[in-house]
Amino acid sequence: MKPLVSPGLAKACTGLSLIGIVFLLVLSYLFSIEAETLMHDLVGSGLTGKQVAKTCLGAVVIYAVFFLFCGSQVIVSRYQKPVRI
């Protein structure tokens, strides 16, 4: 099996996806406990902290899919045999 992206790009995508997952999980937690600093921006929008937390968790799922795909590309490129001419 050949990788679809270069090893460097796959590693960068994996790292950014992991950072995104952590960041969105923290935001989701803060919205779920209705942190006052974040809730200040929702006044008048009709949204609750729980709704925004669910949206953040949906984004975490998308980032997790990217993380799995890019991580699999890193593994595939690691075990790929070099081309010999």
PDB file of C-alpha atoms in Angstrom:
ATOM      1  CA  MET A   1       0.000   0.000   0.000  1.00  0.00           C
ATOM      2  CA  LYS A   2       1.321   3.430  -0.922  1.00  0.00           C
ATOM      3  CA  PRO A   3       0.761   6.520   1.223  1.00  0.00           C
ATOM      4  CA  LEU A   4      -1.505   9.211  -0.208  1.00  0.00           C
ATOM      5  CA  VAL A   5       0.463  12.107   1.305  1.00  0.00           C
ATOM      6  CA  SER A   6       4.123  12.680   2.101  1.00  0.00           C
ATOM      7  CA  PRO A   7       5.444  11.604   5.522  1.00  0.00           C
ATOM      8  CA  GLY A   8       6.146  15.198   6.572  1.00  0.00           C
ATOM      9  CA  LEU A   9       2.647  16.338   5.683  1.00  0.00           C
ATOM     10  CA  ALA A  10       1.125  13.335   7.456  1.00  0.00           C
ATOM     11  CA  LYS A  11       3.093  14.088  10.632  1.00  0.00           C
ATOM     12  CA  ALA A  12       2.088  17.759  10.534  1.00  0.00           C
ATOM     13  CA  CYS A  13      -1.566  16.854  10.001  1.00  0.00           C
ATOM     14  CA  THR A  14      -1.440  14.342  12.856  1.00  0.00           C
ATOM     15  CA  GLY A  15       0.103  16.886  15.220  1.00  0.00           C
ATOM     16  CA  LEU A  16      -2.332  19.660  14.303  1.00  0.00           C
ATOM     17  CA  SER A  17      -5.268  17.286  14.643  1.00  0.00           C
ATOM     18  CA  LEU A  18      -4.123  16.255  18.115  1.00  0.00           C
ATOM     19  CA  ILE A  19      -3.762  19.896  19.172  1.00  0.00           C
ATOM     20  CA  GLY A  20      -7.228  20.629  17.751  1.00  0.00           C
ATOM     21  CA  ILE A  21      -8.757  17.709  19.642  1.00  0.00           C
ATOM     22  CA  VAL A  22      -7.276  18.848  22.953  1.00  0.00           C
ATOM     23  CA  PHE A  23      -8.263  22.494  22.371  1.00  0.00           C
ATOM     24  CA  LEU A  24     -11.844  21.624  21.417  1.00  0.00           C
ATOM     25  CA  LEU A  25     -12.230  19.230  24.356  1.00  0.00           C
ATOM     26  CA  VAL A  26     -11.163  22.000  26.732  1.00  0.00           C
ATOM     27  CA  LEU A  27     -13.578  24.448  25.084  1.00  0.00           C
ATOM     28  CA  SER A  28     -16.370  21.889  25.235  1.00  0.00           C
ATOM     29  CA  TYR A  29     -15.766  21.337  28.939  1.00  0.00           C
ATOM     30  CA  LEU A  30     -15.710  25.068  29.639  1.00  0.00           C
ATOM     31  CA  PHE A  31     -18.957  25.614  27.734  1.00  0.00           C
ATOM     32  CA  SER A  32     -20.609  22.644  29.462  1.00  0.00           C
ATOM     33  CA  ILE A  33     -19.881  24.123  32.906  1.00  0.00           C
ATOM     34  CA  GLU A  34     -20.966  27.503  31.512  1.00  0.00           C
ATOM     35  CA  ALA A  35     -17.765  29.380  32.277  1.00  0.00           C
ATOM     36  CA  GLU A  36     -18.690  33.025  32.731  1.00  0.00           C
ATOM     37  CA  THR A  37     -15.987  34.328  30.409  1.00  0.00           C
ATOM     38  CA  LEU A  38     -17.276  32.267  27.485  1.00  0.00           C
ATOM     39  CA  MET A  39     -20.969  32.660  28.254  1.00  0.00           C
ATOM     40  CA  HIS A  40     -20.622  36.441  28.083  1.00  0.00           C
ATOM     41  CA  ASP A  41     -20.388  36.200  24.278  1.00  0.00           C
ATOM     42  CA  LEU A  42     -23.544  34.061  23.974  1.00  0.00           C
ATOM     43  CA  VAL A  43     -25.891  36.604  25.555  1.00  0.00           C
ATOM     44  CA  GLY A  44     -28.681  37.414  23.113  1.00  0.00           C
ATOM     45  CA  SER A  45     -27.801  34.659  20.644  1.00  0.00           C
ATOM     46  CA  GLY A  46     -30.307  32.141  21.987  1.00  0.00           C
ATOM     47  CA  LEU A  47     -27.643  29.472  22.429  1.00  0.00           C
ATOM     48  CA  THR A  48     -26.874  27.690  25.675  1.00  0.00           C
ATOM     49  CA  GLY A  49     -23.520  26.451  26.877  1.00  0.00           C
ATOM     50  CA  LYS A  50     -24.672  22.843  26.491  1.00  0.00           C
ATOM     51  CA  GLN A  51     -25.546  23.390  22.819  1.00  0.00           C
ATOM     52  CA  VAL A  52     -22.172  24.939  22.064  1.00  0.00           C
ATOM     53  CA  ALA A  53     -20.430  22.128  23.979  1.00  0.00           C
ATOM     54  CA  LYS A  54     -22.192  19.552  21.771  1.00  0.00           C
ATOM     55  CA  THR A  55     -21.058  21.439  18.672  1.00  0.00           C
ATOM     56  CA  CYS A  56     -17.474  21.390  19.944  1.00  0.00           C
ATOM     57  CA  LEU A  57     -17.733  17.642  20.515  1.00  0.00           C
ATOM     58  CA  GLY A  58     -18.962  17.215  16.938  1.00  0.00           C
ATOM     59  CA  ALA A  59     -15.861  19.043  15.752  1.00  0.00           C
ATOM     60  CA  VAL A  60     -13.745  16.737  17.955  1.00  0.00           C
ATOM     61  CA  VAL A  61     -15.149  13.758  16.049  1.00  0.00           C
ATOM     62  CA  ILE A  62     -14.126  15.348  12.736  1.00  0.00           C
ATOM     63  CA  TYR A  63     -10.630  16.079  14.055  1.00  0.00           C
ATOM     64  CA  ALA A  64     -10.397  12.491  15.365  1.00  0.00           C
ATOM     65  CA  VAL A  65     -11.131  11.166  11.859  1.00  0.00           C
ATOM     66  CA  PHE A  66      -8.354  13.378  10.460  1.00  0.00           C
ATOM     67  CA  PHE A  67      -6.052  12.190  13.252  1.00  0.00           C
ATOM     68  CA  LEU A  68      -6.716   8.533  12.437  1.00  0.00           C
ATOM     69  CA  PHE A  69      -6.289   9.043   8.691  1.00  0.00           C
ATOM     70  CA  CYS A  70      -3.069  11.035   9.001  1.00  0.00           C
ATOM     71  CA  GLY A  71      -1.722   8.693  11.661  1.00  0.00           C
ATOM     72  CA  SER A  72      -2.353   5.748   9.365  1.00  0.00           C
ATOM     73  CA  GLN A  73      -0.460   7.577   6.606  1.00  0.00           C
ATOM     74  CA  VAL A  74       2.513   8.011   8.954  1.00  0.00           C
ATOM     75  CA  ILE A  75       2.471   4.285   9.717  1.00  0.00           C
ATOM     76  CA  VAL A  76       2.122   3.315   6.040  1.00  0.00           C
ATOM     77  CA  SER A  77       5.007   5.572   5.010  1.00  0.00           C
ATOM     78  CA  ARG A  78       7.169   4.183   7.811  1.00  0.00           C
ATOM     79  CA  TYR A  79       6.806   0.602   6.563  1.00  0.00           C
ATOM     80  CA  GLN A  80       6.973   1.361   2.844  1.00  0.00           C
ATOM     81  CA  LYS A  81      10.032  -0.077   1.155  1.00  0.00           C
ATOM     82  CA  PRO A  82      12.155   2.434  -0.756  1.00  0.00           C
ATOM     83  CA  VAL A  83      12.158   2.268  -4.544  1.00  0.00           C
ATOM     84  CA  ARG A  84      15.367   0.791  -5.961  1.00  0.00           C
ATOM     85  CA  ILE A  85      16.496   1.640  -9.434  1.00  0.00           C
TER      86      ILE A  85
END
